[in-house]
Amino acid sequence: MSITALLGASVLVGLSLLAGCGSSSDNNASQTNRNQTVPPFIPNGDVQYIDAIVPHHQMALEMAQMELDKGTRADIKALAQSMKDMQTSEIALLKSARQALTGQAEIPTPTTDAHMEKDMADMRAMAAGPMMDEMFLDDMIPHHSEAISLAHRALPSLSRADVKDNATNVISGQAKEIGEMQMLRSGM
């Protein structure tokens, strides 16, 4: 095989691997990935934003519940409960908006994010104790960063006032919570 053919084959294999990372092309409502090597998903309109952020919030609810069940620090548990309360109400608002827009409140099953699924599996396997507190903060900080990025990218294409308000609140509220989590983490 010639050098040119070998180089061409290597490029094709590399591009195929890159195309396999991150979001699936058949589901535009997939979640972003902090290790993504392809351009990030940009929600185009209210429904795509809702279909992306609701599953993201649902994963945060699961993470918060694990902290509540297995964490040890009262201050971190209080933050987890606050996140859970806020995101539960946001999910209800967004599903209501989706119902009004499409006639259906249910969100299509999103494409899974292999990196986040591994983090979730690690959290599920974690025994109760101080290590859960650390893992919760270490995983929730980038999770919030992803939500902020998603909301920021969606904002220009959103039209409903309640959905725009949600995206704005995700950006400001979760940025504030990241600051709180970083302070908690630095004290460990």
Short mmCIF file of N, CA and C in Angstrom, two decimals:
data_model
loop_
_atom_site.label_atom_id
_atom_site.label_comp_id
_atom_site.label_asym_id
_atom_site.label_seq_id
_atom_site.Cartn_x
_atom_site.Cartn_y
_atom_site.Cartn_z
N MET A 1 0.86 -1.18 0.00
CA MET A 1 0.00 0.00 0.00
C MET A 1 0.90 1.24 0.00
N SER A 2 0.55 2.22 -0.80
CA SER A 2 1.36 3.43 -0.91
C SER A 2 1.19 4.29 0.33
N ILE A 3 2.13 5.19 0.55
CA ILE A 3 2.09 6.12 1.68
C ILE A 3 0.83 6.98 1.59
N THR A 4 0.48 7.44 0.39
CA THR A 4 -0.70 8.29 0.21
C THR A 4 -1.97 7.53 0.59
N ALA A 5 -2.07 6.26 0.15
CA ALA A 5 -3.25 5.45 0.47
C ALA A 5 -3.31 5.18 1.98
N LEU A 6 -2.16 4.89 2.59
CA LEU A 6 -2.11 4.64 4.02
C LEU A 6 -2.50 5.89 4.81
N LEU A 7 -1.99 7.04 4.39
CA LEU A 7 -2.34 8.30 5.05
C LEU A 7 -3.83 8.59 4.91
N GLY A 8 -4.37 8.38 3.70
CA GLY A 8 -5.80 8.58 3.47
C GLY A 8 -6.65 7.67 4.33
N ALA A 9 -6.25 6.42 4.45
CA ALA A 9 -7.00 5.47 5.28
C ALA A 9 -6.93 5.88 6.75
N SER A 10 -5.77 6.35 7.19
CA SER A 10 -5.62 6.81 8.57
C SER A 10 -6.53 8.00 8.86
N VAL A 11 -6.61 8.93 7.93
CA VAL A 11 -7.47 10.10 8.09
C VAL A 11 -8.93 9.66 8.18
N LEU A 12 -9.33 8.75 7.30
CA LEU A 12 -10.71 8.26 7.32
C LEU A 12 -11.05 7.57 8.63
N VAL A 13 -10.13 6.74 9.13
CA VAL A 13 -10.37 6.07 10.41
C VAL A 13 -10.47 7.10 11.53
N GLY A 14 -9.59 8.09 11.52
CA GLY A 14 -9.63 9.15 12.54
C GLY A 14 -10.93 9.93 12.50
N LEU A 15 -11.37 10.28 11.29
CA LEU A 15 -12.64 11.01 11.17
C LEU A 15 -13.81 10.15 11.60
N SER A 16 -13.77 8.85 11.30
CA SER A 16 -14.87 7.97 11.74
C SER A 16 -14.92 7.90 13.26
N LEU A 17 -13.75 7.83 13.89
CA LEU A 17 -13.73 7.80 15.35
C LEU A 17 -14.27 9.09 15.93
N LEU A 18 -13.88 10.22 15.35
CA LEU A 18 -14.39 11.50 15.83
C LEU A 18 -15.90 11.60 15.63
N ALA A 19 -16.39 11.11 14.52
CA ALA A 19 -17.83 11.17 14.25
C ALA A 19 -18.59 10.31 15.23
N GLY A 20 -17.96 9.25 15.74
CA GLY A 20 -18.62 8.37 16.70
C GLY A 20 -18.67 8.94 18.10
N CYS A 21 -17.89 9.97 18.38
CA CYS A 21 -17.87 10.58 19.71
C CYS A 21 -18.96 11.64 19.80
N GLY A 22 -19.46 11.84 20.99
CA GLY A 22 -20.42 12.92 21.19
C GLY A 22 -21.81 12.52 20.79
N SER A 23 -22.54 13.45 20.21
CA SER A 23 -23.96 13.25 19.97
C SER A 23 -24.22 12.45 18.71
N SER A 24 -25.35 11.79 18.70
CA SER A 24 -25.79 11.00 17.57
C SER A 24 -26.51 11.90 16.58
N SER A 25 -26.28 11.67 15.29
CA SER A 25 -26.91 12.53 14.30
C SER A 25 -28.40 12.26 14.15
N ASP A 26 -28.86 11.10 14.65
CA ASP A 26 -30.28 10.82 14.49
C ASP A 26 -31.12 11.36 15.63
N ASN A 27 -30.51 12.01 16.59
CA ASN A 27 -31.28 12.57 17.70
C ASN A 27 -30.71 13.92 18.05
N ASN A 28 -31.32 14.96 17.54
CA ASN A 28 -30.81 16.31 17.77
C ASN A 28 -31.02 16.78 19.20
N ALA A 29 -31.74 16.02 20.02
CA ALA A 29 -31.99 16.42 21.40
C ALA A 29 -30.99 15.76 22.33
N SER A 30 -29.86 15.30 21.82
CA SER A 30 -28.89 14.64 22.68
C SER A 30 -28.20 15.66 23.58
N GLN A 31 -27.65 15.15 24.65
CA GLN A 31 -26.99 16.02 25.60
C GLN A 31 -25.58 16.34 25.14
N THR A 32 -25.08 17.44 25.63
CA THR A 32 -23.71 17.80 25.33
C THR A 32 -22.79 16.95 26.18
N ASN A 33 -21.54 16.96 25.84
CA ASN A 33 -20.57 16.10 26.49
C ASN A 33 -19.31 16.91 26.76
N ARG A 34 -18.87 16.92 28.01
CA ARG A 34 -17.73 17.78 28.35
C ARG A 34 -16.45 17.36 27.64
N ASN A 35 -16.38 16.14 27.08
CA ASN A 35 -15.20 15.69 26.35
C ASN A 35 -15.49 15.58 24.86
N GLN A 36 -16.49 16.27 24.40
CA GLN A 36 -16.95 16.17 23.03
C GLN A 36 -15.90 16.66 22.05
N THR A 37 -15.76 15.91 20.95
CA THR A 37 -14.78 16.30 19.93
C THR A 37 -15.46 16.74 18.65
N VAL A 38 -16.78 16.77 18.64
CA VAL A 38 -17.53 17.27 17.49
C VAL A 38 -18.21 18.56 17.92
N PRO A 39 -18.65 19.38 16.97
CA PRO A 39 -19.32 20.63 17.37
C PRO A 39 -20.49 20.34 18.32
N PRO A 40 -20.69 21.18 19.32
CA PRO A 40 -21.76 20.95 20.29
C PRO A 40 -23.14 21.10 19.66
N PHE A 41 -24.08 20.40 20.24
CA PHE A 41 -25.47 20.49 19.82
C PHE A 41 -25.97 21.90 20.13
N ILE A 42 -26.61 22.52 19.16
CA ILE A 42 -27.19 23.85 19.36
C ILE A 42 -28.71 23.70 19.17
N PRO A 43 -29.45 23.78 20.27
CA PRO A 43 -30.91 23.66 20.14
C PRO A 43 -31.48 24.75 19.24
N ASN A 44 -32.36 24.34 18.35
CA ASN A 44 -32.99 25.28 17.44
C ASN A 44 -34.46 25.41 17.83
N GLY A 45 -34.73 26.28 18.76
CA GLY A 45 -36.10 26.52 19.16
C GLY A 45 -36.46 25.91 20.50
N ASP A 46 -37.64 26.25 20.94
CA ASP A 46 -38.11 25.87 22.27
C ASP A 46 -38.15 24.36 22.49
N VAL A 47 -38.71 23.63 21.54
CA VAL A 47 -38.89 22.18 21.74
C VAL A 47 -37.53 21.48 21.82
N GLN A 48 -36.60 21.82 20.95
CA GLN A 48 -35.29 21.18 21.02
C GLN A 48 -34.58 21.51 22.33
N TYR A 49 -34.71 22.72 22.79
CA TYR A 49 -34.11 23.08 24.08
C TYR A 49 -34.75 22.26 25.20
N ILE A 50 -36.07 22.20 25.23
CA ILE A 50 -36.78 21.44 26.26
C ILE A 50 -36.35 19.98 26.20
N ASP A 51 -36.29 19.41 25.00
CA ASP A 51 -35.95 18.00 24.85
C ASP A 51 -34.50 17.71 25.24
N ALA A 52 -33.66 18.72 25.29
CA ALA A 52 -32.27 18.54 25.72
C ALA A 52 -32.09 18.82 27.21
N ILE A 53 -32.73 19.88 27.72
CA ILE A 53 -32.46 20.28 29.10
C ILE A 53 -33.23 19.43 30.11
N VAL A 54 -34.42 18.95 29.76
CA VAL A 54 -35.19 18.14 30.72
C VAL A 54 -34.44 16.86 31.10
N PRO A 55 -33.94 16.06 30.14
CA PRO A 55 -33.18 14.88 30.54
C PRO A 55 -31.93 15.25 31.34
N HIS A 56 -31.33 16.38 31.00
CA HIS A 56 -30.15 16.84 31.74
C HIS A 56 -30.54 17.13 33.20
N HIS A 57 -31.67 17.80 33.39
CA HIS A 57 -32.17 18.07 34.74
C HIS A 57 -32.53 16.77 35.46
N GLN A 58 -33.11 15.82 34.74
CA GLN A 58 -33.48 14.55 35.37
C GLN A 58 -32.25 13.81 35.89
N MET A 59 -31.15 13.89 35.15
CA MET A 59 -29.90 13.28 35.61
C MET A 59 -29.40 14.01 36.86
N ALA A 60 -29.54 15.33 36.89
CA ALA A 60 -29.13 16.10 38.07
C ALA A 60 -29.98 15.71 39.28
N LEU A 61 -31.27 15.45 39.05
CA LEU A 61 -32.14 15.01 40.16
C LEU A 61 -31.64 13.68 40.74
N GLU A 62 -31.25 12.78 39.86
CA GLU A 62 -30.73 11.49 40.33
C GLU A 62 -29.44 11.69 41.12
N MET A 63 -28.57 12.55 40.62
CA MET A 63 -27.31 12.83 41.32
C MET A 63 -27.59 13.45 42.70
N ALA A 64 -28.52 14.40 42.74
CA ALA A 64 -28.87 15.05 44.01
C ALA A 64 -29.46 14.04 44.99
N GLN A 65 -30.29 13.14 44.50
CA GLN A 65 -30.89 12.13 45.38
C GLN A 65 -29.82 11.21 45.95
N MET A 66 -28.82 10.86 45.14
CA MET A 66 -27.73 10.02 45.64
C MET A 66 -26.97 10.74 46.76
N GLU A 67 -26.75 12.05 46.58
CA GLU A 67 -26.08 12.82 47.65
C GLU A 67 -26.95 12.82 48.90
N LEU A 68 -28.25 13.03 48.73
CA LEU A 68 -29.16 13.05 49.89
C LEU A 68 -29.16 11.70 50.61
N ASP A 69 -29.10 10.62 49.84
CA ASP A 69 -29.14 9.28 50.42
C ASP A 69 -27.81 8.84 51.02
N LYS A 70 -26.70 9.23 50.40
CA LYS A 70 -25.40 8.67 50.80
C LYS A 70 -24.38 9.69 51.29
N GLY A 71 -24.64 10.97 51.12
CA GLY A 71 -23.68 11.99 51.54
C GLY A 71 -23.68 12.14 53.05
N THR A 72 -22.69 12.86 53.56
CA THR A 72 -22.57 13.03 55.01
C THR A 72 -22.64 14.48 55.47
N ARG A 73 -22.28 15.41 54.61
CA ARG A 73 -22.22 16.81 55.03
C ARG A 73 -23.56 17.50 54.86
N ALA A 74 -24.04 18.09 55.93
CA ALA A 74 -25.34 18.76 55.92
C ALA A 74 -25.38 19.91 54.92
N ASP A 75 -24.28 20.66 54.78
CA ASP A 75 -24.28 21.80 53.85
C ASP A 75 -24.37 21.34 52.40
N ILE A 76 -23.72 20.24 52.07
CA ILE A 76 -23.78 19.73 50.70
C ILE A 76 -25.15 19.10 50.45
N LYS A 77 -25.68 18.42 51.45
CA LYS A 77 -27.02 17.84 51.30
C LYS A 77 -28.08 18.94 51.13
N ALA A 78 -27.92 20.04 51.84
CA ALA A 78 -28.86 21.17 51.70
C ALA A 78 -28.79 21.73 50.28
N LEU A 79 -27.60 21.85 49.72
CA LEU A 79 -27.45 22.32 48.35
C LEU A 79 -28.09 21.33 47.37
N ALA A 80 -27.88 20.04 47.60
CA ALA A 80 -28.48 19.01 46.74
C ALA A 80 -30.01 19.09 46.79
N GLN A 81 -30.56 19.31 47.99
CA GLN A 81 -32.01 19.42 48.11
C GLN A 81 -32.54 20.66 47.39
N SER A 82 -31.80 21.76 47.50
CA SER A 82 -32.19 22.99 46.81
C SER A 82 -32.18 22.78 45.30
N MET A 83 -31.14 22.12 44.79
CA MET A 83 -31.07 21.82 43.36
C MET A 83 -32.24 20.95 42.94
N LYS A 84 -32.52 19.95 43.75
CA LYS A 84 -33.62 19.03 43.44
C LYS A 84 -34.95 19.77 43.39
N ASP A 85 -35.20 20.63 44.35
CA ASP A 85 -36.45 21.40 44.38
C ASP A 85 -36.56 22.30 43.15
N MET A 86 -35.50 23.02 42.84
CA MET A 86 -35.51 23.96 41.71
C MET A 86 -35.70 23.22 40.39
N GLN A 87 -34.93 22.17 40.18
CA GLN A 87 -34.99 21.49 38.89
C GLN A 87 -36.28 20.69 38.72
N THR A 88 -36.87 20.23 39.81
CA THR A 88 -38.17 19.56 39.72
C THR A 88 -39.22 20.55 39.21
N SER A 89 -39.21 21.77 39.74
CA SER A 89 -40.19 22.77 39.28
C SER A 89 -39.89 23.20 37.85
N GLU A 90 -38.60 23.28 37.47
CA GLU A 90 -38.25 23.64 36.09
C GLU A 90 -38.71 22.56 35.11
N ILE A 91 -38.56 21.30 35.48
CA ILE A 91 -39.02 20.20 34.62
C ILE A 91 -40.53 20.31 34.40
N ALA A 92 -41.27 20.56 35.46
CA ALA A 92 -42.73 20.69 35.33
C ALA A 92 -43.08 21.85 34.40
N LEU A 93 -42.42 22.99 34.55
CA LEU A 93 -42.67 24.14 33.69
C LEU A 93 -42.35 23.81 32.24
N LEU A 94 -41.22 23.17 32.01
CA LEU A 94 -40.80 22.88 30.64
C LEU A 94 -41.70 21.83 29.98
N LYS A 95 -42.13 20.84 30.75
CA LYS A 95 -43.05 19.85 30.18
C LYS A 95 -44.40 20.49 29.85
N SER A 96 -44.83 21.42 30.66
CA SER A 96 -46.07 22.15 30.38
C SER A 96 -45.92 22.97 29.10
N ALA A 97 -44.79 23.62 28.93
CA ALA A 97 -44.53 24.38 27.71
C ALA A 97 -44.48 23.45 26.50
N ARG A 98 -43.87 22.29 26.66
CA ARG A 98 -43.80 21.32 25.56
C ARG A 98 -45.20 20.84 25.19
N GLN A 99 -46.04 20.62 26.20
CA GLN A 99 -47.42 20.20 25.96
C GLN A 99 -48.15 21.26 25.11
N ALA A 100 -47.96 22.51 25.47
CA ALA A 100 -48.61 23.60 24.74
C ALA A 100 -48.07 23.71 23.30
N LEU A 101 -46.80 23.44 23.12
CA LEU A 101 -46.18 23.58 21.81
C LEU A 101 -46.45 22.41 20.87
N THR A 102 -46.48 21.19 21.44
CA THR A 102 -46.53 19.99 20.59
C THR A 102 -47.74 19.10 20.83
N GLY A 103 -48.45 19.33 21.93
CA GLY A 103 -49.53 18.42 22.30
C GLY A 103 -49.05 17.25 23.12
N GLN A 104 -47.76 17.17 23.40
CA GLN A 104 -47.19 16.09 24.20
C GLN A 104 -46.21 16.67 25.21
N ALA A 105 -46.36 16.24 26.46
CA ALA A 105 -45.45 16.70 27.51
C ALA A 105 -44.21 15.82 27.62
N GLU A 106 -44.34 14.58 27.21
CA GLU A 106 -43.22 13.64 27.39
C GLU A 106 -42.06 13.96 26.45
N ILE A 107 -40.87 13.77 26.98
CA ILE A 107 -39.64 14.07 26.26
C ILE A 107 -39.15 12.79 25.58
N PRO A 108 -38.76 12.85 24.31
CA PRO A 108 -38.19 11.66 23.66
C PRO A 108 -36.93 11.20 24.40
N THR A 109 -36.67 9.91 24.37
CA THR A 109 -35.49 9.37 25.02
C THR A 109 -34.24 9.95 24.36
N PRO A 110 -33.37 10.57 25.16
CA PRO A 110 -32.18 11.19 24.58
C PRO A 110 -31.09 10.15 24.29
N THR A 111 -30.18 10.52 23.42
CA THR A 111 -28.99 9.72 23.19
C THR A 111 -28.17 9.75 24.47
N THR A 112 -27.60 8.63 24.84
CA THR A 112 -26.82 8.60 26.08
C THR A 112 -25.43 9.18 25.86
N ASP A 113 -24.90 9.73 26.92
CA ASP A 113 -23.56 10.30 26.96
C ASP A 113 -22.70 9.31 27.74
N ALA A 114 -21.81 8.62 27.04
CA ALA A 114 -21.03 7.55 27.66
C ALA A 114 -20.22 8.04 28.87
N HIS A 115 -19.66 9.23 28.78
CA HIS A 115 -18.86 9.75 29.90
C HIS A 115 -19.75 10.02 31.12
N MET A 116 -20.91 10.63 30.89
CA MET A 116 -21.81 10.93 32.00
C MET A 116 -22.40 9.64 32.57
N GLU A 117 -22.69 8.68 31.71
CA GLU A 117 -23.22 7.40 32.19
C GLU A 117 -22.20 6.70 33.10
N LYS A 118 -20.93 6.80 32.76
CA LYS A 118 -19.89 6.21 33.61
C LYS A 118 -19.85 6.93 34.95
N ASP A 119 -19.91 8.26 34.93
CA ASP A 119 -19.93 9.02 36.18
C ASP A 119 -21.13 8.62 37.04
N MET A 120 -22.28 8.45 36.40
CA MET A 120 -23.49 8.06 37.14
C MET A 120 -23.33 6.66 37.72
N ALA A 121 -22.76 5.73 36.96
CA ALA A 121 -22.54 4.37 37.46
C ALA A 121 -21.59 4.39 38.64
N ASP A 122 -20.55 5.22 38.57
CA ASP A 122 -19.61 5.35 39.69
C ASP A 122 -20.32 5.89 40.93
N MET A 123 -21.20 6.87 40.74
CA MET A 123 -21.94 7.43 41.89
C MET A 123 -22.88 6.38 42.48
N ARG A 124 -23.55 5.62 41.62
CA ARG A 124 -24.47 4.58 42.11
C ARG A 124 -23.71 3.54 42.93
N ALA A 125 -22.48 3.24 42.53
CA ALA A 125 -21.68 2.22 43.20
C ALA A 125 -21.01 2.74 44.47
N MET A 126 -20.93 4.04 44.63
CA MET A 126 -20.24 4.64 45.77
C MET A 126 -20.97 4.33 47.07
N ALA A 127 -20.21 3.93 48.04
CA ALA A 127 -20.78 3.70 49.37
C ALA A 127 -21.07 5.04 50.03
N ALA A 128 -21.94 5.01 51.00
CA ALA A 128 -22.25 6.23 51.75
C ALA A 128 -20.99 6.72 52.47
N GLY A 129 -20.87 8.03 52.58
CA GLY A 129 -19.74 8.58 53.31
C GLY A 129 -19.19 9.83 52.67
N PRO A 130 -18.09 10.32 53.22
CA PRO A 130 -17.50 11.58 52.74
C PRO A 130 -17.07 11.55 51.28
N MET A 131 -16.70 10.38 50.78
CA MET A 131 -16.31 10.29 49.37
C MET A 131 -17.49 10.59 48.45
N MET A 132 -18.71 10.30 48.90
CA MET A 132 -19.89 10.63 48.09
C MET A 132 -20.02 12.14 47.97
N ASP A 133 -19.77 12.85 49.06
CA ASP A 133 -19.84 14.32 49.02
C ASP A 133 -18.87 14.87 47.97
N GLU A 134 -17.64 14.35 47.98
CA GLU A 134 -16.64 14.81 47.01
C GLU A 134 -17.06 14.46 45.59
N MET A 135 -17.52 13.23 45.39
CA MET A 135 -17.92 12.80 44.05
C MET A 135 -19.10 13.62 43.54
N PHE A 136 -20.04 13.90 44.42
CA PHE A 136 -21.19 14.71 44.02
C PHE A 136 -20.73 16.07 43.50
N LEU A 137 -19.87 16.73 44.26
CA LEU A 137 -19.38 18.05 43.83
C LEU A 137 -18.54 17.94 42.55
N ASP A 138 -17.66 16.94 42.50
CA ASP A 138 -16.79 16.77 41.34
C ASP A 138 -17.58 16.48 40.06
N ASP A 139 -18.72 15.80 40.19
CA ASP A 139 -19.53 15.49 39.02
C ASP A 139 -20.56 16.58 38.72
N MET A 140 -21.08 17.22 39.75
CA MET A 140 -22.14 18.21 39.52
C MET A 140 -21.58 19.51 38.95
N ILE A 141 -20.36 19.87 39.27
CA ILE A 141 -19.79 21.11 38.73
C ILE A 141 -19.74 21.05 37.20
N PRO A 142 -19.15 20.01 36.59
CA PRO A 142 -19.17 19.98 35.12
C PRO A 142 -20.57 19.75 34.56
N HIS A 143 -21.42 19.05 35.30
CA HIS A 143 -22.80 18.84 34.85
C HIS A 143 -23.52 20.19 34.74
N HIS A 144 -23.36 21.04 35.74
CA HIS A 144 -23.94 22.38 35.69
C HIS A 144 -23.33 23.20 34.54
N SER A 145 -22.03 23.06 34.34
CA SER A 145 -21.36 23.78 33.24
C SER A 145 -21.97 23.41 31.90
N GLU A 146 -22.28 22.13 31.73
CA GLU A 146 -22.90 21.67 30.49
C GLU A 146 -24.29 22.30 30.32
N ALA A 147 -25.06 22.35 31.41
CA ALA A 147 -26.41 22.95 31.34
C ALA A 147 -26.31 24.44 30.98
N ILE A 148 -25.36 25.14 31.57
CA ILE A 148 -25.16 26.56 31.27
C ILE A 148 -24.83 26.73 29.79
N SER A 149 -23.94 25.90 29.29
CA SER A 149 -23.54 25.98 27.89
C SER A 149 -24.73 25.70 26.97
N LEU A 150 -25.50 24.69 27.29
CA LEU A 150 -26.68 24.35 26.49
C LEU A 150 -27.68 25.50 26.48
N ALA A 151 -27.97 26.05 27.65
CA ALA A 151 -28.92 27.17 27.74
C ALA A 151 -28.41 28.39 26.99
N HIS A 152 -27.13 28.67 27.12
CA HIS A 152 -26.53 29.82 26.43
C HIS A 152 -26.64 29.67 24.91
N ARG A 153 -26.36 28.48 24.40
CA ARG A 153 -26.44 28.24 22.95
C ARG A 153 -27.88 28.31 22.46
N ALA A 154 -28.84 27.90 23.31
CA ALA A 154 -30.24 27.88 22.90
C ALA A 154 -30.89 29.25 22.93
N LEU A 155 -30.48 30.08 23.83
CA LEU A 155 -31.16 31.35 24.10
C LEU A 155 -31.54 32.16 22.84
N PRO A 156 -30.65 32.33 21.87
CA PRO A 156 -31.02 33.14 20.70
C PRO A 156 -32.19 32.57 19.89
N SER A 157 -32.43 31.27 19.99
CA SER A 157 -33.49 30.66 19.17
C SER A 157 -34.78 30.41 19.94
N LEU A 158 -34.84 30.80 21.20
CA LEU A 158 -36.04 30.55 22.00
C LEU A 158 -37.07 31.66 21.77
N SER A 159 -38.35 31.28 21.75
CA SER A 159 -39.38 32.28 21.49
C SER A 159 -40.37 32.44 22.64
N ARG A 160 -40.70 31.38 23.36
CA ARG A 160 -41.65 31.50 24.47
C ARG A 160 -40.98 32.19 25.65
N ALA A 161 -41.66 33.10 26.27
CA ALA A 161 -41.09 33.85 27.40
C ALA A 161 -40.72 32.93 28.55
N ASP A 162 -41.57 31.94 28.87
CA ASP A 162 -41.27 31.06 29.99
C ASP A 162 -40.05 30.18 29.72
N VAL A 163 -39.87 29.77 28.47
CA VAL A 163 -38.72 28.95 28.12
C VAL A 163 -37.45 29.81 28.11
N LYS A 164 -37.55 31.03 27.59
CA LYS A 164 -36.41 31.96 27.64
C LYS A 164 -36.01 32.24 29.09
N ASP A 165 -37.02 32.48 29.94
CA ASP A 165 -36.74 32.73 31.36
C ASP A 165 -36.04 31.53 31.99
N ASN A 166 -36.47 30.33 31.61
CA ASN A 166 -35.82 29.15 32.15
C ASN A 166 -34.34 29.12 31.75
N ALA A 167 -34.06 29.34 30.48
CA ALA A 167 -32.67 29.31 30.01
C ALA A 167 -31.84 30.37 30.74
N THR A 168 -32.38 31.55 30.90
CA THR A 168 -31.68 32.61 31.62
C THR A 168 -31.44 32.22 33.07
N ASN A 169 -32.45 31.61 33.69
CA ASN A 169 -32.31 31.17 35.08
C ASN A 169 -31.31 30.03 35.22
N VAL A 170 -31.26 29.12 34.24
CA VAL A 170 -30.26 28.05 34.26
C VAL A 170 -28.87 28.67 34.24
N ILE A 171 -28.67 29.64 33.37
CA ILE A 171 -27.35 30.27 33.25
C ILE A 171 -26.95 30.95 34.55
N SER A 172 -27.81 31.79 35.10
CA SER A 172 -27.44 32.53 36.31
C SER A 172 -27.47 31.65 37.56
N GLY A 173 -28.52 30.85 37.71
CA GLY A 173 -28.66 30.03 38.92
C GLY A 173 -27.61 28.96 39.04
N GLN A 174 -27.32 28.30 37.93
CA GLN A 174 -26.33 27.22 38.01
C GLN A 174 -24.91 27.76 38.08
N ALA A 175 -24.66 28.94 37.54
CA ALA A 175 -23.34 29.58 37.71
C ALA A 175 -23.13 29.89 39.20
N LYS A 176 -24.17 30.39 39.85
CA LYS A 176 -24.08 30.68 41.29
C LYS A 176 -23.82 29.39 42.06
N GLU A 177 -24.53 28.33 41.71
CA GLU A 177 -24.34 27.05 42.41
C GLU A 177 -22.94 26.48 42.16
N ILE A 178 -22.39 26.68 40.96
CA ILE A 178 -21.02 26.23 40.71
C ILE A 178 -20.07 26.94 41.67
N GLY A 179 -20.25 28.23 41.86
CA GLY A 179 -19.42 28.97 42.82
C GLY A 179 -19.54 28.40 44.22
N GLU A 180 -20.76 28.09 44.64
CA GLU A 180 -20.97 27.50 45.96
C GLU A 180 -20.29 26.13 46.05
N MET A 181 -20.44 25.32 45.01
CA MET A 181 -19.82 23.99 45.04
C MET A 181 -18.30 24.08 45.04
N GLN A 182 -17.74 25.03 44.30
CA GLN A 182 -16.29 25.19 44.30
C GLN A 182 -15.79 25.59 45.68
N MET A 183 -16.53 26.46 46.36
CA MET A 183 -16.13 26.83 47.72
C MET A 183 -16.23 25.63 48.67
N LEU A 184 -17.28 24.86 48.55
CA LEU A 184 -17.42 23.65 49.37
C LEU A 184 -16.29 22.67 49.08
N ARG A 185 -15.98 22.51 47.80
CA ARG A 185 -14.93 21.55 47.40
C ARG A 185 -13.57 22.00 47.90
N SER A 186 -13.31 23.31 47.87
CA SER A 186 -11.99 23.79 48.32
C SER A 186 -11.80 23.61 49.82
N GLY A 187 -12.89 23.48 50.54
CA GLY A 187 -12.80 23.26 51.99
C GLY A 187 -12.65 21.81 52.40
N MET A 188 -12.55 20.91 51.44
CA MET A 188 -12.44 19.48 51.75
C MET A 188 -11.01 19.05 51.92
#
